[in-house]
Short mmCIF file of C-alpha atoms in Angstrom, two decimals:
data_model
loop_
_atom_site.label_atom_id
_atom_site.label_comp_id
_atom_site.label_asym_id
_atom_site.label_seq_id
_atom_site.Cartn_x
_atom_site.Cartn_y
_atom_site.Cartn_z
CA MET A 1 7.95 13.80 6.77
CA PRO A 2 6.68 11.69 9.70
CA THR A 3 7.16 12.94 13.23
CA ARG A 4 9.63 11.04 15.40
CA VAL A 5 7.71 10.30 18.60
CA HIS A 6 9.60 9.53 21.81
CA GLU A 7 6.77 7.62 23.49
CA PHE A 8 6.67 6.36 27.06
CA ALA A 9 3.47 4.48 27.92
CA TRP A 10 4.46 3.22 31.42
CA PRO A 11 7.75 4.98 32.25
CA ASP A 12 10.03 3.88 35.08
CA ARG A 13 10.85 7.51 35.85
CA VAL A 14 9.42 10.93 34.97
CA VAL A 15 11.07 13.95 36.61
CA VAL A 16 11.95 17.57 36.17
CA GLY A 17 15.48 18.41 37.25
CA THR A 18 18.09 21.06 36.66
CA ILE A 19 21.70 21.46 35.72
CA GLY A 20 23.59 24.53 36.84
CA ARG A 21 23.52 26.99 39.72
CA PRO A 22 20.44 28.99 40.71
CA GLY A 23 20.17 31.92 38.34
CA ALA A 24 21.82 29.94 35.55
CA ARG A 25 19.94 26.65 35.74
CA THR A 26 18.65 24.72 32.76
CA PHE A 27 15.47 22.78 33.44
CA TYR A 28 14.93 19.33 31.92
CA LEU A 29 11.97 17.01 31.72
CA GLN A 30 13.56 13.56 31.79
CA VAL A 31 11.77 10.29 31.11
CA ARG A 32 13.18 6.77 31.37
CA ALA A 33 11.83 3.34 30.53
CA GLY A 34 14.44 0.60 30.85
CA THR A 35 17.55 1.86 29.06
CA GLN A 36 15.70 4.46 26.95
CA ILE A 37 16.18 7.98 28.36
CA VAL A 38 14.93 11.20 26.79
CA SER A 39 15.71 14.65 28.21
CA ILE A 40 14.09 17.79 26.86
CA ALA A 41 14.93 21.32 27.96
CA LEU A 42 12.18 23.59 29.16
CA GLU A 43 11.80 26.94 30.85
CA LYS A 44 11.34 27.35 34.58
CA GLN A 45 7.89 28.84 33.96
CA GLN A 46 6.90 25.87 31.79
CA SER A 47 7.99 23.53 34.59
CA ALA A 48 5.99 25.43 37.21
CA LEU A 49 2.87 25.59 35.05
CA LEU A 50 3.13 21.91 34.16
CA ALA A 51 3.25 20.92 37.84
CA GLU A 52 0.32 23.22 38.64
CA LYS A 53 -1.83 21.83 35.82
CA VAL A 54 -1.00 18.18 36.63
CA ASP A 55 -2.14 18.80 40.21
CA GLU A 56 -5.31 20.53 38.95
CA ILE A 57 -6.21 17.51 36.79
CA LEU A 58 -5.59 15.11 39.67
CA ASP A 59 -7.54 17.29 42.13
CA GLN A 60 -10.51 17.44 39.73
CA LEU A 61 -10.44 13.67 39.25
CA GLY A 62 -10.36 13.22 43.01
CA THR A 63 -13.70 15.03 43.29
CA VAL A 64 -15.43 12.57 40.96
CA GLU A 65 -18.06 10.65 42.92
CA GLY A 66 -16.42 7.52 44.31
CA ASN A 67 -13.00 8.48 42.87
CA PRO A 68 -12.98 5.56 40.38
CA PHE A 69 -9.38 6.30 39.42
CA SER A 70 -7.93 6.01 42.96
CA VAL A 71 -6.30 9.42 42.70
CA PRO A 72 -4.04 10.04 45.70
CA THR A 73 -4.48 13.38 47.46
CA SER A 74 -0.77 13.51 48.32
CA THR A 75 2.41 11.95 46.97
CA PRO A 76 2.71 8.25 47.77
CA ILE A 77 5.96 7.87 49.77
CA GLU A 78 7.14 4.96 47.62
CA LEU A 79 7.01 7.21 44.53
CA VAL A 80 9.11 10.08 45.94
CA ASP A 81 12.13 10.58 43.65
CA ASN A 82 14.81 12.97 44.88
CA ASP A 83 17.63 11.52 42.77
CA PRO A 84 19.53 13.76 40.35
CA LEU A 85 18.96 13.64 36.62
CA GLU A 86 20.58 10.76 34.80
CA ALA A 87 23.00 11.29 31.89
CA VAL A 88 21.45 14.30 30.14
CA GLN A 89 21.62 14.57 26.38
CA GLU A 90 19.17 17.25 25.31
CA GLN A 91 16.81 15.93 22.65
CA PHE A 92 15.19 19.29 21.99
CA ARG A 93 14.12 22.57 23.63
CA THR A 94 10.42 22.58 24.40
CA GLY A 95 8.07 24.98 22.70
CA ALA A 96 4.41 23.95 22.91
CA MET A 97 3.10 21.46 25.46
CA THR A 98 -0.27 19.83 25.94
CA LEU A 99 -1.61 18.07 28.99
CA GLY A 100 -4.52 15.68 29.14
CA TRP A 101 -6.19 12.72 30.79
CA ASP A 102 -6.73 9.25 29.31
CA PRO A 103 -9.59 7.59 31.20
CA THR A 104 -9.06 4.27 29.40
CA THR A 105 -5.66 3.81 31.09
CA ALA A 106 -6.14 6.21 34.04
CA GLN A 107 -3.05 8.17 33.04
CA VAL A 108 -2.05 11.81 32.77
CA VAL A 109 -0.71 12.48 29.27
CA ILE A 110 1.99 15.05 28.44
CA GLU A 111 2.91 15.99 24.89
CA ALA A 112 5.91 18.24 24.30
CA HIS A 113 6.92 19.69 20.96
CA PRO A 114 10.17 21.48 20.13
CA ILE A 115 10.48 25.18 19.42
CA THR A 116 9.91 25.35 15.69
CA ASP A 117 12.30 28.13 14.66
CA VAL A 118 15.52 26.42 15.84
CA ASP A 119 18.29 26.34 13.25
CA ALA A 120 19.15 22.88 11.89
CA ASP A 121 22.72 23.33 13.16
CA ASP A 122 21.50 23.63 16.76
CA ASN A 123 20.34 20.01 16.98
CA ASP A 124 22.30 17.79 14.61
CA GLU A 125 20.81 14.64 16.16
CA SER A 126 17.37 15.45 14.72
CA LEU A 127 18.60 15.85 11.14
CA ASP A 128 17.30 13.35 8.59
CA GLU A 129 19.37 11.84 5.77
CA HIS A 130 18.82 14.98 3.66
CA GLY A 131 20.11 17.35 6.38
CA ALA A 132 16.65 18.69 7.24
CA ASN A 133 15.20 18.92 10.73
CA GLU A 134 13.16 15.83 11.53
CA PRO A 135 9.97 16.80 13.36
CA GLU A 136 9.80 15.17 16.78
CA MET A 137 7.80 15.16 19.98
CA LEU A 138 7.75 13.60 23.44
CA LEU A 139 4.65 11.67 24.53
CA VAL A 140 4.50 10.56 28.17
CA ARG A 141 1.70 8.69 29.92
CA MET A 142 1.89 8.59 33.73
CA PRO A 143 -0.29 6.76 36.24
CA VAL A 144 -1.93 9.01 38.85
CA GLY A 145 0.52 8.26 41.69
CA THR A 146 3.51 8.95 39.46
CA ALA A 147 1.85 12.16 38.23
CA ARG A 148 1.28 13.35 41.81
CA ALA A 149 4.95 12.62 42.68
CA PHE A 150 6.05 14.37 39.46
CA ALA A 151 4.11 17.53 40.34
CA LYS A 152 5.45 17.63 43.90
CA ARG A 153 9.09 17.21 42.85
CA THR A 154 8.70 19.78 40.06
CA ARG A 155 7.30 22.38 42.49
CA GLU A 156 10.24 21.72 44.83
CA ILE A 157 12.80 22.03 41.99
CA VAL A 158 11.25 25.29 40.77
CA GLY A 159 11.16 26.66 44.34
CA ALA A 160 14.81 25.81 44.98
CA GLY A 161 16.06 28.71 42.87
CA ARG A 162 17.33 32.09 43.96
CA PRO A 163 15.53 33.69 46.89
CA THR A 164 13.17 36.56 46.15
CA CYS A 165 13.94 40.05 47.44
CA PRO A 166 11.30 41.04 50.02
CA LEU A 167 11.46 44.68 48.86
CA CYS A 168 11.24 44.51 45.07
CA GLY A 169 10.26 40.88 44.40
CA ASN A 170 13.12 40.23 41.99
CA PRO A 171 15.47 37.25 42.36
CA MET A 172 18.57 37.89 44.48
CA ASP A 173 22.00 36.65 43.40
CA ALA A 174 24.55 35.21 45.84
CA ASP A 175 27.00 38.01 44.95
CA GLY A 176 24.59 40.85 45.68
CA HIS A 177 21.37 42.50 44.66
CA ILE A 178 20.28 46.02 43.79
CA CYS A 179 16.57 46.67 44.05
CA THR A 180 14.88 48.11 41.00
CA PHE A 181 11.60 49.81 41.67
CA PRO A 182 9.17 50.99 39.02
CA GLU A 183 9.27 54.73 38.47
CA VAL A 184 6.26 56.66 39.68
#
């Protein structure tokens, strides 16, 4: 069965955002081009690692002699996006992700694939006419400025969670916190 690819070659918007309160947030990678919007759920750690790796790619490209790709060293102000997520309808929960660089278009490329062991009942929208899960993936290509803005916003979203306890390093809840230390 062919894979359904949600492809965005020059998206209008690529952001990570959350729904819910710190400690119970769901992270989404949301991409929009015109009226087409795709939102995929991902883990906080996936979001943080994605931002880190996007910045690493851009930083490496910036060291190329003459910087032929015009990679910005910081987020261009006109690309800052602090708006909330748009209407979220989860397409799938992310399992594997790949990140790459396409020198022919000077774009960072993200591929996201769903977790493979999800029951068919969990995502009725991806069922084919025979009631089987239709394989799908998200493919996003971002220009370097958009990628830099994406990484910055994602780091800020990840960092806006619960504060960390200075004693034990675990997240603290608004209604209290009991330190747990490893036994010696």
